[in-house]
Amino acid sequence: MEQSPHRLVETLESEIEDIETRFHSAYWDAQTASTSENTNRRIELEVQVRELKGDPAHLKAVEEALGEDLHDGTLRRQLEVLRLSMTSNQMDEDRRTRLVDISSAVESDFATYRPMVGGRTLSDNDIEHTLR
């Protein structure tokens, strides 16, 4: 990925923005309408985001760009944010998949949880009404 630091940031941000936007949309759907279809779409997109950010070649290119004599503070900060985001995703595929599976199970449990009081399942509205 031999390109100028500015072009590198543009390229990576474009790739990441597209997949992250789709992921966050799927995440919202999975939280507001917790169906297996929405959850599976969220899982698939989260794995794709983590794979993209976990690409060692991308991280290497960002680190090399950070090693250059950069006079643009904004560009340096963009590269640092990319590096931090990528560093936390450097793992093998099995670990990445397991991480997403575990976090998805927790998120799904949280999104579908409904408290029971006196044998009756309460909605968020029921709880809010009771607490007033």
mmCIF file of the C-alpha atoms, coordinates in Angstrom:
data_MODEL
# 
_entry.id   MODEL 
# 
loop_
_atom_site.group_PDB 
_atom_site.id 
_atom_site.type_symbol 
_atom_site.label_atom_id 
_atom_site.label_alt_id 
_atom_site.label_comp_id 
_atom_site.label_asym_id 
_atom_site.label_entity_id 
_atom_site.label_seq_id 
_atom_site.pdbx_PDB_ins_code 
_atom_site.Cartn_x 
_atom_site.Cartn_y 
_atom_site.Cartn_z 
_atom_site.occupancy 
_atom_site.B_iso_or_equiv 
_atom_site.pdbx_formal_charge 
_atom_site.auth_seq_id 
_atom_site.auth_comp_id 
_atom_site.auth_asym_id 
_atom_site.auth_atom_id 
_atom_site.pdbx_PDB_model_num 
ATOM 1   C CA . MET A 1 1   ? 0.000   0.000   0.000  1.00 0.00 ? 1   MET A CA 1 
ATOM 2   C CA . GLU A 1 2   ? 2.658   2.455   -1.160 1.00 0.00 ? 2   GLU A CA 1 
ATOM 3   C CA . GLN A 1 3   ? 0.949   5.869   -1.281 1.00 0.00 ? 3   GLN A CA 1 
ATOM 4   C CA . SER A 1 4   ? 1.180   9.307   0.274  1.00 0.00 ? 4   SER A CA 1 
ATOM 5   C CA . PRO A 1 5   ? -0.063  9.670   3.878  1.00 0.00 ? 5   PRO A CA 1 
ATOM 6   C CA . HIS A 1 6   ? -2.961  11.881  2.699  1.00 0.00 ? 6   HIS A CA 1 
ATOM 7   C CA . ARG A 1 7   ? -4.030  9.335   0.072  1.00 0.00 ? 7   ARG A CA 1 
ATOM 8   C CA . LEU A 1 8   ? -3.621  6.487   2.562  1.00 0.00 ? 8   LEU A CA 1 
ATOM 9   C CA . VAL A 1 9   ? -5.986  8.188   5.019  1.00 0.00 ? 9   VAL A CA 1 
ATOM 10  C CA . GLU A 1 10  ? -8.508  8.918   2.248  1.00 0.00 ? 10  GLU A CA 1 
ATOM 11  C CA . THR A 1 11  ? -8.429  5.320   1.031  1.00 0.00 ? 11  THR A CA 1 
ATOM 12  C CA . LEU A 1 12  ? -8.710  3.707   4.467  1.00 0.00 ? 12  LEU A CA 1 
ATOM 13  C CA . GLU A 1 13  ? -11.363 6.123   5.710  1.00 0.00 ? 13  GLU A CA 1 
ATOM 14  C CA . SER A 1 14  ? -13.450 5.464   2.609  1.00 0.00 ? 14  SER A CA 1 
ATOM 15  C CA . GLU A 1 15  ? -13.228 1.680   3.055  1.00 0.00 ? 15  GLU A CA 1 
ATOM 16  C CA . ILE A 1 16  ? -13.861 1.813   6.791  1.00 0.00 ? 16  ILE A CA 1 
ATOM 17  C CA . GLU A 1 17  ? -16.642 4.407   6.607  1.00 0.00 ? 17  GLU A CA 1 
ATOM 18  C CA . ASP A 1 18  ? -18.731 2.309   4.231  1.00 0.00 ? 18  ASP A CA 1 
ATOM 19  C CA . ILE A 1 19  ? -18.570 -0.921  6.231  1.00 0.00 ? 19  ILE A CA 1 
ATOM 20  C CA . GLU A 1 20  ? -18.880 0.812   9.623  1.00 0.00 ? 20  GLU A CA 1 
ATOM 21  C CA . THR A 1 21  ? -21.952 2.735   8.486  1.00 0.00 ? 21  THR A CA 1 
ATOM 22  C CA . ARG A 1 22  ? -23.604 -0.509  7.407  1.00 0.00 ? 22  ARG A CA 1 
ATOM 23  C CA . PHE A 1 23  ? -22.486 -2.200  10.639 1.00 0.00 ? 23  PHE A CA 1 
ATOM 24  C CA . HIS A 1 24  ? -23.906 0.539   12.879 1.00 0.00 ? 24  HIS A CA 1 
ATOM 25  C CA . SER A 1 25  ? -27.176 0.484   10.964 1.00 0.00 ? 25  SER A CA 1 
ATOM 26  C CA . ALA A 1 26  ? -27.368 -3.284  11.473 1.00 0.00 ? 26  ALA A CA 1 
ATOM 27  C CA . TYR A 1 27  ? -26.424 -2.835  15.133 1.00 0.00 ? 27  TYR A CA 1 
ATOM 28  C CA . TRP A 1 28  ? -29.295 -0.369  15.577 1.00 0.00 ? 28  TRP A CA 1 
ATOM 29  C CA . ASP A 1 29  ? -31.701 -2.768  13.885 1.00 0.00 ? 29  ASP A CA 1 
ATOM 30  C CA . ALA A 1 30  ? -30.544 -5.643  16.105 1.00 0.00 ? 30  ALA A CA 1 
ATOM 31  C CA . GLN A 1 31  ? -31.058 -3.521  19.239 1.00 0.00 ? 31  GLN A CA 1 
ATOM 32  C CA . THR A 1 32  ? -34.468 -2.141  18.287 1.00 0.00 ? 32  THR A CA 1 
ATOM 33  C CA . ALA A 1 33  ? -35.890 -5.258  16.634 1.00 0.00 ? 33  ALA A CA 1 
ATOM 34  C CA . SER A 1 34  ? -33.956 -8.200  17.998 1.00 0.00 ? 34  SER A CA 1 
ATOM 35  C CA . THR A 1 35  ? -34.563 -10.872 15.393 1.00 0.00 ? 35  THR A CA 1 
ATOM 36  C CA . SER A 1 36  ? -32.175 -13.621 14.370 1.00 0.00 ? 36  SER A CA 1 
ATOM 37  C CA . GLU A 1 37  ? -31.965 -12.060 10.908 1.00 0.00 ? 37  GLU A CA 1 
ATOM 38  C CA . ASN A 1 38  ? -30.936 -8.656  12.315 1.00 0.00 ? 38  ASN A CA 1 
ATOM 39  C CA . THR A 1 39  ? -28.510 -10.240 14.760 1.00 0.00 ? 39  THR A CA 1 
ATOM 40  C CA . ASN A 1 40  ? -26.897 -12.379 12.050 1.00 0.00 ? 40  ASN A CA 1 
ATOM 41  C CA . ARG A 1 41  ? -26.521 -9.339  9.774  1.00 0.00 ? 41  ARG A CA 1 
ATOM 42  C CA . ARG A 1 42  ? -24.884 -7.402  12.625 1.00 0.00 ? 42  ARG A CA 1 
ATOM 43  C CA . ILE A 1 43  ? -22.517 -10.294 13.351 1.00 0.00 ? 43  ILE A CA 1 
ATOM 44  C CA . GLU A 1 44  ? -21.523 -10.639 9.699  1.00 0.00 ? 44  GLU A CA 1 
ATOM 45  C CA . LEU A 1 45  ? -20.816 -6.920  9.360  1.00 0.00 ? 45  LEU A CA 1 
ATOM 46  C CA . GLU A 1 46  ? -18.914 -6.722  12.648 1.00 0.00 ? 46  GLU A CA 1 
ATOM 47  C CA . VAL A 1 47  ? -16.630 -9.520  11.489 1.00 0.00 ? 47  VAL A CA 1 
ATOM 48  C CA . GLN A 1 48  ? -16.052 -7.633  8.223  1.00 0.00 ? 48  GLN A CA 1 
ATOM 49  C CA . VAL A 1 49  ? -15.221 -4.412  10.091 1.00 0.00 ? 49  VAL A CA 1 
ATOM 50  C CA . ARG A 1 50  ? -12.791 -6.245  12.350 1.00 0.00 ? 50  ARG A CA 1 
ATOM 51  C CA . GLU A 1 51  ? -11.196 -8.064  9.382  1.00 0.00 ? 51  GLU A CA 1 
ATOM 52  C CA . LEU A 1 52  ? -10.671 -4.787  7.541  1.00 0.00 ? 52  LEU A CA 1 
ATOM 53  C CA . LYS A 1 53  ? -9.205  -3.076  10.595 1.00 0.00 ? 53  LYS A CA 1 
ATOM 54  C CA . GLY A 1 54  ? -7.206  -6.195  11.420 1.00 0.00 ? 54  GLY A CA 1 
ATOM 55  C CA . ASP A 1 55  ? -5.371  -6.282  8.095  1.00 0.00 ? 55  ASP A CA 1 
ATOM 56  C CA . PRO A 1 56  ? -1.661  -6.244  9.013  1.00 0.00 ? 56  PRO A CA 1 
ATOM 57  C CA . ALA A 1 57  ? -0.747  -4.554  5.707  1.00 0.00 ? 57  ALA A CA 1 
ATOM 58  C CA . HIS A 1 58  ? -3.036  -1.621  6.507  1.00 0.00 ? 58  HIS A CA 1 
ATOM 59  C CA . LEU A 1 59  ? -1.526  -1.263  9.980  1.00 0.00 ? 59  LEU A CA 1 
ATOM 60  C CA . LYS A 1 60  ? 1.999   -1.406  8.561  1.00 0.00 ? 60  LYS A CA 1 
ATOM 61  C CA . ALA A 1 61  ? 1.187   1.310   6.018  1.00 0.00 ? 61  ALA A CA 1 
ATOM 62  C CA . VAL A 1 62  ? -0.278  3.542   8.741  1.00 0.00 ? 62  VAL A CA 1 
ATOM 63  C CA . GLU A 1 63  ? 2.736   3.014   11.007 1.00 0.00 ? 63  GLU A CA 1 
ATOM 64  C CA . GLU A 1 64  ? 5.108   3.803   8.127  1.00 0.00 ? 64  GLU A CA 1 
ATOM 65  C CA . ALA A 1 65  ? 3.153   6.987   7.365  1.00 0.00 ? 65  ALA A CA 1 
ATOM 66  C CA . LEU A 1 66  ? 3.363   7.986   11.023 1.00 0.00 ? 66  LEU A CA 1 
ATOM 67  C CA . GLY A 1 67  ? 7.121   7.517   10.814 1.00 0.00 ? 67  GLY A CA 1 
ATOM 68  C CA . GLU A 1 68  ? 7.356   10.180  8.123  1.00 0.00 ? 68  GLU A CA 1 
ATOM 69  C CA . ASP A 1 69  ? 8.008   13.847  8.877  1.00 0.00 ? 69  ASP A CA 1 
ATOM 70  C CA . LEU A 1 70  ? 4.398   15.050  8.940  1.00 0.00 ? 70  LEU A CA 1 
ATOM 71  C CA . HIS A 1 71  ? 3.738   18.763  9.320  1.00 0.00 ? 71  HIS A CA 1 
ATOM 72  C CA . ASP A 1 72  ? -0.055  18.504  9.197  1.00 0.00 ? 72  ASP A CA 1 
ATOM 73  C CA . GLY A 1 73  ? -1.397  17.970  12.730 1.00 0.00 ? 73  GLY A CA 1 
ATOM 74  C CA . THR A 1 74  ? -4.807  16.856  11.479 1.00 0.00 ? 74  THR A CA 1 
ATOM 75  C CA . LEU A 1 75  ? -3.267  14.234  9.218  1.00 0.00 ? 75  LEU A CA 1 
ATOM 76  C CA . ARG A 1 76  ? -1.075  12.970  12.066 1.00 0.00 ? 76  ARG A CA 1 
ATOM 77  C CA . ARG A 1 77  ? -4.151  12.662  14.320 1.00 0.00 ? 77  ARG A CA 1 
ATOM 78  C CA . GLN A 1 78  ? -6.113  10.821  11.614 1.00 0.00 ? 78  GLN A CA 1 
ATOM 79  C CA . LEU A 1 79  ? -3.270  8.340   11.252 1.00 0.00 ? 79  LEU A CA 1 
ATOM 80  C CA . GLU A 1 80  ? -3.018  7.905   15.032 1.00 0.00 ? 80  GLU A CA 1 
ATOM 81  C CA . VAL A 1 81  ? -6.747  7.184   15.297 1.00 0.00 ? 81  VAL A CA 1 
ATOM 82  C CA . LEU A 1 82  ? -6.469  4.661   12.461 1.00 0.00 ? 82  LEU A CA 1 
ATOM 83  C CA . ARG A 1 83  ? -3.468  3.028   14.147 1.00 0.00 ? 83  ARG A CA 1 
ATOM 84  C CA . LEU A 1 84  ? -5.290  2.690   17.467 1.00 0.00 ? 84  LEU A CA 1 
ATOM 85  C CA . SER A 1 85  ? -8.372  1.256   15.803 1.00 0.00 ? 85  SER A CA 1 
ATOM 86  C CA . MET A 1 86  ? -6.300  -1.197  13.795 1.00 0.00 ? 86  MET A CA 1 
ATOM 87  C CA . THR A 1 87  ? -4.004  -2.246  16.618 1.00 0.00 ? 87  THR A CA 1 
ATOM 88  C CA . SER A 1 88  ? -6.917  -3.482  18.719 1.00 0.00 ? 88  SER A CA 1 
ATOM 89  C CA . ASN A 1 89  ? -8.081  -5.673  15.830 1.00 0.00 ? 89  ASN A CA 1 
ATOM 90  C CA . GLN A 1 90  ? -4.792  -7.494  15.167 1.00 0.00 ? 90  GLN A CA 1 
ATOM 91  C CA . MET A 1 91  ? -5.790  -11.082 15.918 1.00 0.00 ? 91  MET A CA 1 
ATOM 92  C CA . ASP A 1 92  ? -6.251  -14.358 14.133 1.00 0.00 ? 92  ASP A CA 1 
ATOM 93  C CA . GLU A 1 93  ? -9.559  -15.223 12.484 1.00 0.00 ? 93  GLU A CA 1 
ATOM 94  C CA . ASP A 1 94  ? -10.609 -17.719 15.161 1.00 0.00 ? 94  ASP A CA 1 
ATOM 95  C CA . ARG A 1 95  ? -10.135 -15.215 17.974 1.00 0.00 ? 95  ARG A CA 1 
ATOM 96  C CA . ARG A 1 96  ? -11.920 -12.513 15.968 1.00 0.00 ? 96  ARG A CA 1 
ATOM 97  C CA . THR A 1 97  ? -14.894 -14.795 15.327 1.00 0.00 ? 97  THR A CA 1 
ATOM 98  C CA . ARG A 1 98  ? -15.046 -15.883 18.967 1.00 0.00 ? 98  ARG A CA 1 
ATOM 99  C CA . LEU A 1 99  ? -14.905 -12.273 20.159 1.00 0.00 ? 99  LEU A CA 1 
ATOM 100 C CA . VAL A 1 100 ? -17.776 -11.296 17.873 1.00 0.00 ? 100 VAL A CA 1 
ATOM 101 C CA . ASP A 1 101 ? -19.806 -14.363 18.868 1.00 0.00 ? 101 ASP A CA 1 
ATOM 102 C CA . ILE A 1 102 ? -19.425 -13.627 22.581 1.00 0.00 ? 102 ILE A CA 1 
ATOM 103 C CA . SER A 1 103 ? -20.195 -9.923  22.263 1.00 0.00 ? 103 SER A CA 1 
ATOM 104 C CA . SER A 1 104 ? -23.171 -10.701 20.032 1.00 0.00 ? 104 SER A CA 1 
ATOM 105 C CA . ALA A 1 105 ? -24.609 -13.130 22.578 1.00 0.00 ? 105 ALA A CA 1 
ATOM 106 C CA . VAL A 1 106 ? -24.334 -10.492 25.310 1.00 0.00 ? 106 VAL A CA 1 
ATOM 107 C CA . GLU A 1 107 ? -25.872 -7.805  23.086 1.00 0.00 ? 107 GLU A CA 1 
ATOM 108 C CA . SER A 1 108 ? -28.715 -10.110 22.075 1.00 0.00 ? 108 SER A CA 1 
ATOM 109 C CA . ASP A 1 109 ? -29.471 -11.033 25.689 1.00 0.00 ? 109 ASP A CA 1 
ATOM 110 C CA . PHE A 1 110 ? -29.496 -7.366  26.619 1.00 0.00 ? 110 PHE A CA 1 
ATOM 111 C CA . ALA A 1 111 ? -31.748 -6.380  23.690 1.00 0.00 ? 111 ALA A CA 1 
ATOM 112 C CA . THR A 1 112 ? -34.302 -9.110  24.385 1.00 0.00 ? 112 THR A CA 1 
ATOM 113 C CA . TYR A 1 113 ? -34.361 -9.006  28.192 1.00 0.00 ? 113 TYR A CA 1 
ATOM 114 C CA . ARG A 1 114 ? -37.734 -8.215  29.740 1.00 0.00 ? 114 ARG A CA 1 
ATOM 115 C CA . PRO A 1 115 ? -38.115 -8.186  33.530 1.00 0.00 ? 115 PRO A CA 1 
ATOM 116 C CA . MET A 1 116 ? -40.805 -10.257 35.222 1.00 0.00 ? 116 MET A CA 1 
ATOM 117 C CA . VAL A 1 117 ? -42.715 -9.022  38.254 1.00 0.00 ? 117 VAL A CA 1 
ATOM 118 C CA . GLY A 1 118 ? -45.372 -11.190 39.845 1.00 0.00 ? 118 GLY A CA 1 
ATOM 119 C CA . GLY A 1 119 ? -45.268 -13.621 36.928 1.00 0.00 ? 119 GLY A CA 1 
ATOM 120 C CA . ARG A 1 120 ? -45.951 -10.819 34.427 1.00 0.00 ? 120 ARG A CA 1 
ATOM 121 C CA . THR A 1 121 ? -43.428 -9.748  31.775 1.00 0.00 ? 121 THR A CA 1 
ATOM 122 C CA . LEU A 1 122 ? -42.998 -5.978  31.766 1.00 0.00 ? 122 LEU A CA 1 
ATOM 123 C CA . SER A 1 123 ? -42.137 -3.762  28.823 1.00 0.00 ? 123 SER A CA 1 
ATOM 124 C CA . ASP A 1 124 ? -39.971 -0.657  29.097 1.00 0.00 ? 124 ASP A CA 1 
ATOM 125 C CA . ASN A 1 125 ? -43.168 1.400   28.990 1.00 0.00 ? 125 ASN A CA 1 
ATOM 126 C CA . ASP A 1 126 ? -44.659 -0.601  31.890 1.00 0.00 ? 126 ASP A CA 1 
ATOM 127 C CA . ILE A 1 127 ? -41.560 0.048   33.985 1.00 0.00 ? 127 ILE A CA 1 
ATOM 128 C CA . GLU A 1 128 ? -41.475 3.739   33.126 1.00 0.00 ? 128 GLU A CA 1 
ATOM 129 C CA . HIS A 1 129 ? -45.182 4.088   34.003 1.00 0.00 ? 129 HIS A CA 1 
ATOM 130 C CA . THR A 1 130 ? -44.641 2.313   37.344 1.00 0.00 ? 130 THR A CA 1 
ATOM 131 C CA . LEU A 1 131 ? -41.682 4.510   38.255 1.00 0.00 ? 131 LEU A CA 1 
ATOM 132 C CA . ARG A 1 132 ? -43.558 7.778   37.690 1.00 0.00 ? 132 ARG A CA 1 
# 
